CSV table of C-alpha atoms in Angstrom, one decimal:
chain,number,residue,atom,x,y,z
E,1,MET,CA,104.1,90.3,76.9
E,2,ALA,CA,102.1,92.1,74.3
E,3,ASN,CA,103.6,93.5,71.1
E,4,PHE,CA,103.7,97.2,71.2
E,5,SER,CA,104.5,98.1,67.6
E,6,LEU,CA,102.2,101.0,67.0
E,7,SER,CA,99.9,100.8,63.9
E,8,ASP,CA,100.2,103.3,61.1
E,9,THR,CA,97.1,105.0,62.6
E,10,GLN,CA,98.6,105.2,66.0
E,11,LEU,CA,101.9,106.6,64.6
E,12,GLN,CA,99.8,109.3,62.9
E,13,ILE,CA,98.1,110.0,66.2
E,14,VAL,CA,101.5,110.6,67.8
E,15,LYS,CA,102.6,112.8,64.9
E,16,ASP,CA,99.5,114.9,64.9
E,17,ALA,CA,99.4,115.3,68.7
E,18,ALA,CA,103.0,116.4,68.8
E,19,ALA,CA,102.5,119.0,66.1
E,20,PHE,CA,99.3,120.3,67.8
E,21,ALA,CA,101.0,120.5,71.2
E,22,HIS,CA,104.1,122.4,69.9
E,23,LYS,CA,101.9,124.9,68.0
E,24,GLU,CA,98.9,125.4,70.3
E,25,LEU,CA,100.0,124.4,73.8
E,26,SER,CA,103.6,125.7,74.0
E,27,PRO,CA,102.5,129.3,74.6
E,28,ALA,CA,100.1,128.3,77.5
E,29,ARG,CA,102.6,128.5,80.4
E,30,ASP,CA,103.7,132.0,79.6
E,31,LYS,CA,100.0,133.0,79.8
E,32,TYR,CA,99.5,131.7,83.3
E,33,LYS,CA,102.8,131.4,85.1
E,34,HIS,CA,102.9,135.0,86.3
E,35,LEU,CA,99.4,134.9,87.9
E,36,SER,CA,99.2,134.8,91.6
E,37,THR,CA,96.4,132.4,92.4
E,38,GLN,CA,95.5,128.8,91.3
E,39,HIS,CA,92.1,129.9,90.1
E,40,GLU,CA,93.5,132.7,88.0
E,41,ARG,CA,96.0,130.4,86.4
E,42,PHE,CA,93.4,127.8,85.7
E,43,LEU,CA,91.1,130.4,84.1
E,44,ALA,CA,94.0,131.5,81.9
E,45,THR,CA,94.2,128.0,80.4
E,46,LYS,CA,90.6,128.2,79.2
E,47,PRO,CA,91.3,129.5,75.6
E,48,PHE,CA,93.9,126.7,75.2
E,49,TYR,CA,91.4,124.1,76.4
E,50,GLU,CA,88.8,125.4,73.9
E,51,THR,CA,91.3,125.1,71.1
E,52,THR,CA,92.1,121.6,72.2
E,53,VAL,CA,88.4,120.7,72.2
E,54,LYS,CA,87.9,122.3,68.7
E,55,ALA,CA,90.8,120.2,67.4
E,56,GLY,CA,88.9,117.1,68.3
E,57,TYR,CA,90.9,116.0,71.3
E,58,LEU,CA,88.1,115.9,73.8
E,59,LYS,CA,86.2,113.6,71.5
E,60,ALA,CA,89.4,111.5,71.1
E,61,PHE,CA,89.1,110.8,74.9
E,62,ILE,CA,85.5,109.5,74.6
E,63,PRO,CA,85.0,106.0,73.2
E,64,ALA,CA,83.6,105.7,69.7
E,65,GLY,CA,80.6,103.7,71.1
E,66,ALA,CA,79.6,106.7,73.2
E,67,GLY,CA,79.8,109.3,70.4
E,68,GLY,CA,83.5,110.1,70.6
E,69,THR,CA,86.4,109.0,68.3
E,70,CYS,CA,88.6,107.0,70.7
E,71,GLY,CA,89.1,103.5,69.4
E,72,ALA,CA,91.4,102.3,72.2
E,73,PHE,CA,92.6,103.6,75.6
E,74,LEU,CA,96.2,103.0,74.4
E,75,ASP,CA,95.5,105.8,71.8
E,76,MET,CA,94.7,108.2,74.7
E,77,SER,CA,98.1,107.6,76.3
E,78,LEU,CA,99.8,108.5,73.0
E,79,ILE,CA,98.1,111.9,73.1
E,80,VAL,CA,98.7,112.4,76.8
E,81,GLU,CA,102.4,111.8,76.5
E,82,GLU,CA,102.8,114.3,73.6
E,83,PHE,CA,100.7,116.9,75.4
E,84,TYR,CA,102.4,116.5,78.7
E,85,ALA,CA,105.8,116.9,77.1
E,86,ILE,CA,104.7,120.5,76.4
E,87,ASP,CA,102.3,121.6,79.1
E,88,SER,CA,100.7,119.8,82.1
E,89,SER,CA,97.9,122.1,83.1
E,90,VAL,CA,95.8,122.2,80.0
E,91,ASN,CA,96.1,118.5,79.6
E,92,MET,CA,95.0,118.0,83.2
E,93,ALA,CA,91.6,119.6,82.4
E,94,LEU,CA,91.3,117.3,79.4
E,95,VAL,CA,92.2,114.1,81.3
E,96,GLY,CA,90.0,115.2,84.2
E,97,THR,CA,87.1,115.6,81.9
E,98,ALA,CA,87.7,112.2,80.4
E,99,LEU,CA,87.8,110.7,83.9
E,100,GLY,CA,84.6,112.7,84.9
E,101,LEU,CA,82.7,111.3,81.9
E,102,MET,CA,83.9,107.7,82.3
E,103,PRO,CA,81.3,106.5,84.9
E,104,LEU,CA,78.6,107.8,82.6
E,105,VAL,CA,80.2,106.1,79.6
E,106,ILE,CA,80.6,102.8,81.5
E,107,GLY,CA,77.4,102.6,83.4
E,108,GLY,CA,74.9,105.1,82.0
E,109,THR,CA,71.7,104.1,80.2
E,110,ASP,CA,71.3,105.0,76.6
E,111,GLU,CA,69.0,107.9,77.6
E,112,GLN,CA,71.5,109.2,80.1
E,113,LYS,CA,74.4,109.1,77.6
E,114,LYS,CA,72.4,110.8,75.0
E,115,ARG,CA,71.4,113.6,77.4
E,116,PHE,CA,74.6,114.2,79.3
E,117,LEU,CA,77.3,113.5,76.7
E,118,LYS,CA,75.8,115.7,74.0
E,119,PRO,CA,77.8,118.9,74.8
E,120,PHE,CA,81.0,117.0,75.2
E,121,ILE,CA,80.9,115.3,71.8
E,122,SER,CA,79.9,118.5,70.0
E,123,GLY,CA,83.5,119.4,69.2
E,124,ASN,CA,83.1,123.0,70.5
E,125,GLY,CA,83.0,124.9,73.7
E,126,ASP,CA,84.7,124.8,77.1
E,127,TYR,CA,82.7,122.0,78.6
E,128,ILE,CA,84.4,120.2,81.5
E,129,ALA,CA,83.5,117.2,83.6
E,130,SER,CA,84.7,115.9,87.0
E,131,LEU,CA,84.6,112.6,89.0
E,132,ALA,CA,84.2,113.9,92.5
E,133,HIS,CA,85.4,111.1,94.8
E,134,SER,CA,88.4,112.3,96.9
E,135,GLU,CA,87.7,113.9,100.3
E,136,PRO,CA,89.7,115.9,102.9
E,137,GLY,CA,90.1,112.9,105.2
E,138,GLY,CA,91.2,110.6,102.4
E,139,THR,CA,89.3,107.9,100.5
E,140,ALA,CA,91.9,105.2,99.8
E,141,ASN,CA,90.2,102.8,102.3
E,142,TYR,CA,86.6,103.9,101.8
E,143,LEU,CA,85.4,100.3,101.2
E,144,GLU,CA,87.0,98.9,104.3
E,145,LYS,CA,84.4,97.2,106.5
E,146,GLY,CA,84.5,98.9,110.0
E,147,GLY,CA,85.9,102.2,108.5
E,148,ARG,CA,84.0,105.4,108.4
E,149,GLY,CA,83.3,105.2,104.7
E,150,LEU,CA,82.8,108.1,102.3
E,151,GLY,CA,82.1,111.3,104.3
E,152,THR,CA,79.9,112.7,101.6
E,153,THR,CA,76.4,111.2,102.2
E,154,ALA,CA,73.0,111.2,100.5
E,155,ARG,CA,69.6,110.4,101.8
E,156,ARG,CA,66.3,110.1,99.9
E,157,GLU,CA,63.6,112.7,100.4
E,158,GLY,CA,60.7,112.4,98.0
E,159,ASP,CA,62.0,113.0,94.5
E,160,TYR,CA,65.4,114.2,95.6
E,161,TYR,CA,68.6,113.0,97.2
E,162,ILE,CA,69.9,115.3,99.9
E,163,VAL,CA,73.7,115.5,99.9
E,164,ASN,CA,76.0,116.7,102.7
E,165,GLY,CA,79.8,116.5,102.8
E,166,GLU,CA,83.0,117.8,101.3
E,167,LYS,CA,85.2,116.9,98.4
E,168,LEU,CA,88.8,117.8,97.7
E,169,TRP,CA,91.3,117.3,94.8
E,170,THR,CA,88.4,116.7,92.4
E,171,THR,CA,89.8,118.0,89.1
E,172,ASN,CA,87.5,120.5,87.3
E,173,SER,CA,84.6,120.1,89.8
E,174,ALA,CA,84.1,123.8,90.4
E,175,GLY,CA,84.0,124.6,86.7
E,176,TRP,CA,85.7,127.7,85.2
E,177,ASP,CA,83.7,130.1,87.3
E,178,GLY,CA,83.2,128.4,90.7
E,179,LYS,CA,79.6,127.4,89.8
E,180,GLY,CA,80.4,123.8,89.0
E,181,ALA,CA,81.5,121.6,86.2
E,182,ASP,CA,79.1,121.0,83.3
E,183,LEU,CA,78.8,117.5,84.6
E,184,THR,CA,80.1,116.1,87.9
E,185,CYS,CA,79.8,112.4,88.7
E,186,LEU,CA,79.4,112.8,92.5
E,187,CYS,CA,80.4,109.8,94.5
E,188,VAL,CA,78.4,109.5,97.8
E,189,ARG,CA,77.5,107.1,100.5
E,190,TYR,CA,73.8,106.4,101.1
E,191,SER,CA,73.0,107.1,104.7
E,192,GLU,CA,69.7,108.0,106.4
E,193,ASP,CA,71.4,109.8,109.3
E,194,GLY,CA,74.6,111.1,107.7
E,195,GLY,CA,76.8,109.3,110.3
E,196,PRO,CA,79.8,107.1,109.9
E,197,GLU,CA,79.3,103.7,108.2
E,198,LYS,CA,77.9,101.1,110.6
E,199,ALA,CA,80.4,98.4,111.6
E,200,ASP,CA,78.1,95.6,110.4
E,201,VAL,CA,77.4,97.1,107.0
E,202,ASN,CA,79.3,96.2,103.8
E,203,PRO,CA,80.4,99.7,102.6
E,204,ARG,CA,80.0,98.6,98.9
E,205,ASP,CA,76.3,98.2,99.4
E,206,ASN,CA,75.8,102.0,99.9
E,207,ILE,CA,78.0,103.6,97.2
E,208,MET,CA,76.1,105.8,94.7
E,209,ILE,CA,77.0,108.1,91.9
E,210,LEU,CA,74.8,111.2,91.2
E,211,LEU,CA,74.9,113.1,88.0
E,212,VAL,CA,75.2,116.8,88.9
E,213,THR,CA,75.0,119.5,86.3
E,214,ARG,CA,75.4,123.3,86.6
E,215,ASP,CA,71.7,123.7,86.3
E,216,ILE,CA,71.2,121.6,89.4
E,217,ILE,CA,73.7,123.7,91.3
E,218,ALA,CA,72.0,126.9,90.2
E,219,GLN,CA,68.6,125.6,91.3
E,220,ASN,CA,69.8,124.9,94.8
E,221,ASP,CA,69.7,127.4,97.6
E,222,PRO,CA,72.6,129.8,98.0
E,223,GLY,CA,75.2,128.1,100.2
E,224,ALA,CA,74.1,124.6,99.3
E,225,TYR,CA,77.2,124.3,97.1
E,226,VAL,CA,80.3,126.3,98.1
E,227,VAL,CA,83.9,126.3,96.8
E,228,LEU,CA,85.9,126.6,100.0
E,229,GLY,CA,89.3,127.0,98.2
E,230,GLU,CA,91.6,126.1,95.4
E,231,PRO,CA,94.7,124.3,96.7
E,232,GLU,CA,98.0,125.2,95.1
E,233,LEU,CA,98.9,122.3,92.9
E,234,ILE,CA,102.7,121.9,92.5
E,235,GLY,CA,103.5,120.7,89.0
E,236,HIS,CA,100.0,121.6,87.8
E,237,THR,CA,100.0,125.2,88.5
E,238,GLY,CA,97.2,126.0,86.0
E,239,ALA,CA,94.9,123.2,86.9
E,240,SER,CA,92.0,123.0,89.3
E,241,GLY,CA,91.4,120.6,92.2
E,242,PRO,CA,89.0,122.5,94.5
E,243,HIS,CA,87.8,122.0,98.0
E,244,THR,CA,84.0,122.0,97.9
E,245,ARG,CA,81.2,121.6,100.4
E,246,TYR,CA,77.6,120.3,99.9
E,247,THR,CA,75.0,121.4,102.5
E,248,ASN,CA,71.5,119.9,102.1
E,249,PHE,CA,72.3,119.9,98.4
E,250,LYS,CA,69.3,118.6,96.4
E,251,VAL,CA,69.8,116.3,93.4
E,252,PRO,CA,66.8,115.0,91.5
E,253,ALA,CA,66.4,111.2,92.1
E,254,ASN,CA,66.3,110.6,88.4
E,255,HIS,CA,69.9,111.8,88.2
E,256,LEU,CA,71.1,108.6,89.9
E,257,LEU,CA,73.6,106.9,87.6
E,258,CYS,CA,72.8,103.4,88.7
E,259,GLU,CA,71.5,101.6,91.8
E,260,LYS,CA,73.9,101.6,94.8
E,261,GLY,CA,76.0,98.6,95.4
E,262,ASP,CA,78.7,96.5,93.6
E,263,ALA,CA,77.9,97.8,90.2
E,264,THR,CA,78.6,101.4,91.2
E,265,VAL,CA,81.9,100.4,92.9
E,266,SER,CA,83.0,98.5,89.8
E,267,ILE,CA,82.2,101.6,87.7
E,268,ILE,CA,84.4,103.8,89.9
E,269,GLU,CA,87.2,101.3,89.9
E,270,MET,CA,87.2,100.9,86.2
E,271,ALA,CA,87.2,104.7,85.7
E,272,PHE,CA,90.2,105.1,88.0
E,273,SER,CA,92.0,102.0,86.4
E,274,PHE,CA,92.6,103.4,82.9
E,275,THR,CA,93.3,106.9,84.1
E,276,ALA,CA,96.0,105.5,86.5
E,277,ALA,CA,97.8,104.3,83.4
E,278,LEU,CA,97.4,107.7,81.8
E,279,VAL,CA,99.2,109.2,84.8
E,280,GLY,CA,102.1,107.0,83.8
E,281,ALA,CA,101.9,108.6,80.3
E,282,MET,CA,101.9,112.0,81.9
E,283,ALA,CA,105.2,111.0,83.7
E,284,CYS,CA,106.6,109.8,80.4
E,285,GLY,CA,106.0,113.2,78.7
E,286,ILE,CA,107.6,115.1,81.6
E,287,MET,CA,110.7,112.8,81.8
E,288,ARG,CA,111.1,112.9,78.0
E,289,THR,CA,111.2,116.7,77.9
E,290,ALA,CA,113.7,116.8,80.8
E,291,PHE,CA,115.9,114.2,79.1
E,292,GLU,CA,115.8,115.9,75.7
E,293,SER,CA,116.6,119.3,77.3
E,294,ALA,CA,119.5,117.9,79.3
E,295,LEU,CA,120.8,115.9,76.4
E,296,LYS,CA,120.9,119.0,74.2
E,297,PHE,CA,122.7,121.0,76.9
E,298,ALA,CA,125.2,118.2,77.4
E,299,LYS,CA,126.1,118.0,73.7
E,300,GLU,CA,126.5,121.7,73.4
E,301,ASP,CA,128.1,122.9,76.6
E,302,ASP,CA,131.6,122.1,77.9
E,303,ARG,CA,131.3,124.0,81.2
E,304,GLY,CA,134.8,125.5,80.6
E,305,GLY,CA,136.4,122.2,79.7
E,306,SER,CA,137.9,120.9,76.4
E,307,VAL,CA,134.9,118.7,75.4
E,308,PRO,CA,131.1,118.8,75.7
E,309,ILE,CA,130.1,117.4,79.0
E,310,ILE,CA,128.2,114.5,77.3
E,311,GLN,CA,131.7,113.0,77.0
E,312,ARG,CA,132.1,113.0,80.8
E,313,GLN,CA,131.1,109.5,82.1
E,314,SER,CA,129.2,110.8,85.2
E,315,VAL,CA,127.0,113.0,83.0
E,316,ALA,CA,126.4,110.3,80.4
E,317,ASP,CA,125.4,107.9,83.2
E,318,LEU,CA,122.8,110.3,84.5
E,319,LEU,CA,121.3,110.7,81.0
E,320,ILE,CA,121.4,106.9,80.4
E,321,ASN,CA,119.5,106.3,83.6
E,322,CYS,CA,116.9,108.9,82.7
E,323,LYS,CA,116.3,107.3,79.2
E,324,ILE,CA,115.9,103.9,80.8
E,325,LYS,CA,113.2,105.2,83.1
E,326,VAL,CA,111.4,106.8,80.2
E,327,ASP,CA,111.4,103.7,78.1
E,328,THR,CA,110.5,101.4,81.0
E,329,SER,CA,107.6,103.6,82.1
E,330,ARG,CA,106.3,103.8,78.5
E,331,LEU,CA,106.4,100.0,78.3
E,332,LEU,CA,104.4,99.6,81.6
E,333,VAL,CA,101.8,102.2,80.4
E,334,ARG,CA,101.3,100.5,77.0
E,335,ASN,CA,101.2,97.0,78.5
E,336,ALA,CA,98.5,98.1,81.0
E,337,LEU,CA,96.3,99.9,78.4
E,338,ASP,CA,96.8,97.2,75.8
E,339,GLY,CA,95.5,94.7,78.3
E,340,PHE,CA,92.7,97.0,79.2
E,341,ASP,CA,91.7,97.4,75.6
E,342,LYS,CA,91.9,93.7,74.8
E,343,GLY,CA,90.4,92.4,78.1
E,344,ARG,CA,93.5,90.5,78.9
E,345,GLY,CA,93.3,88.7,82.2
E,346,ASP,CA,90.7,89.4,84.8
E,347,ALA,CA,89.6,92.8,86.2
E,348,THR,CA,92.0,92.6,89.1
E,349,SER,CA,95.0,91.9,87.0
E,350,ARG,CA,94.1,94.8,84.6
E,351,LEU,CA,93.7,97.1,87.6
E,352,GLU,CA,97.1,96.1,89.0
E,353,ALA,CA,98.8,96.7,85.7
E,354,CYS,CA,97.4,100.2,85.5
E,355,LEU,CA,98.4,101.0,89.1
E,356,GLN,CA,101.9,99.6,88.5
E,357,ALA,CA,102.2,101.9,85.5
E,358,LYS,CA,101.1,104.9,87.6
E,359,ILE,CA,103.2,104.2,90.7
E,360,TYR,CA,106.5,103.3,88.9
E,361,SER,CA,106.3,106.0,86.3
E,362,GLY,CA,105.3,108.7,88.8
E,363,GLU,CA,108.2,107.9,91.1
E,364,ALA,CA,110.6,107.4,88.2
E,365,ALA,CA,109.7,110.9,86.9
E,366,VAL,CA,110.8,112.6,90.1
E,367,GLN,CA,114.1,110.7,90.1
E,368,ALA,CA,114.8,111.2,86.5
E,369,VAL,CA,114.2,115.0,86.6
E,370,TRP,CA,116.4,115.3,89.7
E,371,GLU,CA,119.2,113.3,88.0
E,372,VAL,CA,119.2,115.4,84.8
E,373,MET,CA,119.2,118.5,86.9
E,374,GLN,CA,122.4,117.2,88.3
E,375,ALA,CA,123.8,116.7,84.8
E,376,VAL,CA,123.0,120.2,83.8
E,377,GLY,CA,124.1,121.8,87.1
E,378,MET,CA,123.2,125.1,88.5
């Protein structure tokens, strides 16, 4: 097991992120919670996102080698936990952008990185990115031989790829105004006829990523790119995970991230690996806030009795269990990302560690919040 004593630099990252979140993000929910639609609430977070970008936190989610300031993926988790302890929605736009840029960071050419990352490392603006992979029918088994594969397909016509299909739950992909993110890494399956994957074909051989900008969307015919809706996101009421449709949507062939096949699949898997662990950090932030709120209540309130309820064993047990879940989740997150940063083990073991952190922490957060709600009572 790795040593997770944070360095002085990392301790400062935690301190600075906590101070920023308390000052700049704590007012966010009051600005969007009363709005009736998901899109309205998402739009209300825009000023807070801009403030976060200006403070350098978008660059902090882009590796230093690509023009950002991130020295380690573990550092990202420190920021995510502090931000999520205050507000989830603004941070979802930030993490979604980091995920959206990661295929470009991992697999892009120097020319592609220079061209497409420029606005995101400027330190200003409201630029957002998206990794558009998920689809209405589900994509968990999109690489299974004999399955239907990704439903969003692309075929080559001259200097363009023609895209058809739908995406769903793709954070930030519609942009702030429904006209697309500043950059979308669009995952598609190469198919000449647009039909299901053929049974004798290895699905990995046909996976592609296309770099789609707002300019490309604007240059397409009306109706080629349509936002069908904004699903209500429980727990992320001010975030965006739209349902979009591409109909004979044209993408210049020189916007292909890399040749279809195993390399592209590896890029997608690596992008989802580290962000899976970041989901664990999100859960830590949520659990921590729930625990601290319940602990404060239990120390101060006697519920009509003679002593504060923290002195009641049943309440104390609930709080103890919550604290254990927070600390265990944090350990799993830091173990996974430390291994990711240091290249510990092989790619499969690093992916497993990140997924373990996501699954355990996400489930623990639900249980922990429910338990401290019982401690506080109604």
